[in-house]
Amino acid sequence: MSRTERAANLAGVVVPFAGVLIAIVLLWSSWVDGIDLAILAVMYLATAMGVTVGFHRLLTHRSFRVDPWLERTFAGLGQLSVQGSVLDWVADHRKHHAHTDVEGDPHSPHVGHGSGLSGLWHAHTGWLLETQGQADWKKYARDLYEDPKMKRMGRRFPLYVLMSLLIPTLLGFVLHGFTWQGALRGYIWGGLVRIFLVHHVTWSVNSVCHYFGTRRFDIEDRSTNVFWLALPSLGESWHHNHHAFPRSAKHGLKRTEIDLSALIISGLQKVGLAHDVVVISPERQAEKALPPQRTKIPA
């Protein structure tokens, strides 16, 4: 990783955190209202969906298919999450699946960085300063690398970072009556705070969901399901289910496993915008099921 890449990633961690500190001061001063929270919620859902439905289930695992225009829309929303270019994200994640929790995994809490808190730190944030964006596009994301429009979108990632901050700033400016205070509030709540939340929820899947939680299937890696992350992660925290069946469009395989991303994909399918949706039958799930006494792992 170059010094410039490391500095940019460090800024991506520190600046949103600074925004959260400012937001705490604004909360103390009651400088927040329904408009600010609505901007935060809309931006969170749009960009988190770009990651979970777009970057992950559509582009990384091809769990379903959509027309090119919608595929690029999801990729754009994913880039607005400020988690790296579409090619970097997909290549890193495919490499994670190719080397899960063994040497070569970009962000395992169990390999190369000790155990306990040091491993969790690496999986959650430390990897951003070492291995993020270093997976070979030609090896792990050849389909996107050979797509000129997707490749062009990836090169424009810095522009998407700017748009990710500009959109909520403009929304705050307009919705608060064309005031600079409204613009600032949109920038902080819909921009910095939202980026912070989406980042850390996503990174928790890398760290928490390979360390704490439960397991249902007989697979070799150390992925886990973490129920309390299901809502904020839009279903991504059924991560052990996902590692058992990587191409499944649905990660919450039980009715009680809330998976908002799967509901979005199902909705797209019902209106004819998604097709070839990968579904895992109960019989296939039963074939991989662990005995009940082995479903939990130690914290």
mmCIF file of N, CA, C and O in Angstrom, residues 2 19-20 22 29 35 94-96 135 147 150 154 168 170 193 204 207 242 244 267 269 275 279 291 298:
data_model
loop_
_atom_site.group_PDB
_atom_site.id
_atom_site.type_symbol
_atom_site.label_atom_id
_atom_site.label_comp_id
_atom_site.label_asym_id
_atom_site.label_seq_id
_atom_site.Cartn_x
_atom_site.Cartn_y
_atom_site.Cartn_z
ATOM 1 N N SER A 2 0.595 2.190 -0.896
ATOM 2 C CA SER A 2 1.390 3.404 -0.973
ATOM 3 C C SER A 2 1.084 4.340 0.191
ATOM 4 O O SER A 2 0.051 4.211 0.863
ATOM 5 N N GLY A 19 -16.545 14.026 12.831
ATOM 6 C CA GLY A 19 -17.915 14.470 12.608
ATOM 7 C C GLY A 19 -18.864 13.981 13.688
ATOM 8 O O GLY A 19 -19.784 14.698 14.087
ATOM 9 N N VAL A 20 -18.650 12.756 14.164
ATOM 10 C CA VAL A 20 -19.476 12.215 15.244
ATOM 11 C C VAL A 20 -19.266 13.026 16.517
ATOM 12 O O VAL A 20 -20.226 13.315 17.244
ATOM 13 N N ILE A 22 -18.456 16.170 16.706
ATOM 14 C CA ILE A 22 -19.169 17.436 16.506
ATOM 15 C C ILE A 22 -20.668 17.225 16.682
ATOM 16 O O ILE A 22 -21.368 18.051 17.279
ATOM 17 N N SER A 29 -26.536 20.736 22.241
ATOM 18 C CA SER A 29 -27.086 22.078 22.015
ATOM 19 C C SER A 29 -28.456 22.028 21.345
ATOM 20 O O SER A 29 -28.976 23.080 20.938
ATOM 21 N N ILE A 35 -35.643 16.767 10.328
ATOM 22 C CA ILE A 35 -35.062 16.902 8.989
ATOM 23 C C ILE A 35 -33.663 16.308 8.957
ATOM 24 O O ILE A 35 -33.299 15.550 8.043
ATOM 25 N N ARG A 94 -13.748 -10.964 -2.647
ATOM 26 C CA ARG A 94 -13.552 -12.280 -3.265
ATOM 27 C C ARG A 94 -12.273 -12.929 -2.736
ATOM 28 O O ARG A 94 -12.224 -14.152 -2.551
ATOM 29 N N LYS A 95 -11.255 -12.127 -2.485
ATOM 30 C CA LYS A 95 -10.031 -12.676 -1.897
ATOM 31 C C LYS A 95 -10.299 -13.173 -0.483
ATOM 32 O O LYS A 95 -9.765 -14.203 -0.062
ATOM 33 N N HIS A 96 -11.134 -12.452 0.270
ATOM 34 C CA HIS A 96 -11.521 -12.894 1.613
ATOM 35 C C HIS A 96 -12.165 -14.279 1.554
ATOM 36 O O HIS A 96 -11.860 -15.153 2.377
ATOM 37 N N ALA A 135 -5.872 -6.328 -3.408
ATOM 38 C CA ALA A 135 -6.179 -7.548 -4.161
ATOM 39 C C ALA A 135 -6.095 -7.264 -5.657
ATOM 40 O O ALA A 135 -6.500 -6.200 -6.136
ATOM 41 N N ASP A 147 -14.928 -4.638 -17.861
ATOM 42 C CA ASP A 147 -16.110 -3.828 -18.171
ATOM 43 C C ASP A 147 -15.682 -2.362 -18.171
ATOM 44 O O ASP A 147 -15.441 -1.770 -17.114
ATOM 45 N N MET A 150 -17.660 0.015 -15.815
ATOM 46 C CA MET A 150 -17.427 -0.228 -14.399
ATOM 47 C C MET A 150 -16.021 0.219 -14.006
ATOM 48 O O MET A 150 -15.805 0.792 -12.926
ATOM 49 N N GLY A 154 -14.948 3.071 -11.249
ATOM 50 C CA GLY A 154 -13.974 2.866 -10.183
ATOM 51 C C GLY A 154 -12.919 3.953 -10.144
ATOM 52 O O GLY A 154 -12.527 4.415 -9.063
ATOM 53 N N PRO A 168 -25.901 15.360 0.906
ATOM 54 C CA PRO A 168 -26.597 15.705 2.153
ATOM 55 C C PRO A 168 -26.433 17.172 2.536
ATOM 56 O O PRO A 168 -27.323 17.750 3.175
ATOM 57 N N LEU A 170 -26.403 19.709 0.410
ATOM 58 C CA LEU A 170 -27.409 20.425 -0.377
ATOM 59 C C LEU A 170 -28.814 20.153 0.155
ATOM 60 O O LEU A 170 -29.648 21.065 0.213
ATOM 61 N N VAL A 193 -21.535 11.720 9.916
ATOM 62 C CA VAL A 193 -22.080 10.735 10.860
ATOM 63 C C VAL A 193 -22.556 9.488 10.109
ATOM 64 O O VAL A 193 -22.318 8.360 10.534
ATOM 65 N N SER A 204 -17.798 -4.230 11.172
ATOM 66 C CA SER A 204 -18.160 -5.182 12.223
ATOM 67 C C SER A 204 -18.444 -6.566 11.652
ATOM 68 O O SER A 204 -18.245 -7.573 12.339
ATOM 69 N N SER A 207 -15.071 -8.132 11.527
ATOM 70 C CA SER A 207 -14.445 -8.408 12.820
ATOM 71 C C SER A 207 -15.344 -9.223 13.734
ATOM 72 O O SER A 207 -15.086 -10.403 14.009
ATOM 73 N N HIS A 242 -23.897 -16.926 5.151
ATOM 74 C CA HIS A 242 -23.358 -16.482 3.870
ATOM 75 C C HIS A 242 -22.113 -17.269 3.480
ATOM 76 O O HIS A 242 -21.948 -17.644 2.318
ATOM 77 N N ALA A 244 -21.429 -20.268 4.366
ATOM 78 C CA ALA A 244 -21.850 -21.629 4.031
ATOM 79 C C ALA A 244 -22.399 -21.702 2.609
ATOM 80 O O ALA A 244 -22.188 -22.690 1.898
ATOM 81 N N GLY A 267 -38.192 -7.826 -3.743
ATOM 82 C CA GLY A 267 -39.041 -6.793 -4.325
ATOM 83 C C GLY A 267 -38.663 -6.487 -5.764
ATOM 84 O O GLY A 267 -39.532 -6.327 -6.635
ATOM 85 N N GLN A 269 -37.267 -8.548 -7.785
ATOM 86 C CA GLN A 269 -37.677 -9.712 -8.577
ATOM 87 C C GLN A 269 -39.171 -9.662 -8.903
ATOM 88 O O GLN A 269 -39.577 -9.961 -10.029
ATOM 89 N N HIS A 275 -33.523 -10.997 -11.744
ATOM 90 C CA HIS A 275 -33.805 -12.355 -12.203
ATOM 91 C C HIS A 275 -32.617 -13.255 -11.859
ATOM 92 O O HIS A 275 -31.584 -12.790 -11.372
ATOM 93 N N VAL A 279 -31.388 -19.272 -4.808
ATOM 94 C CA VAL A 279 -32.092 -19.693 -3.602
ATOM 95 C C VAL A 279 -31.518 -21.029 -3.146
ATOM 96 O O VAL A 279 -31.301 -21.932 -3.959
ATOM 97 N N PRO A 291 -24.381 -30.574 14.210
ATOM 98 C CA PRO A 291 -25.145 -31.075 15.355
ATOM 99 C C PRO A 291 -25.446 -29.938 16.332
ATOM 100 O O PRO A 291 -24.645 -28.996 16.439
ATOM 101 N N PRO A 298 -17.087 -20.102 21.514
ATOM 102 C CA PRO A 298 -16.773 -19.283 22.694
ATOM 103 C C PRO A 298 -16.530 -17.841 22.325
ATOM 104 O O PRO A 298 -16.035 -17.534 21.254
#
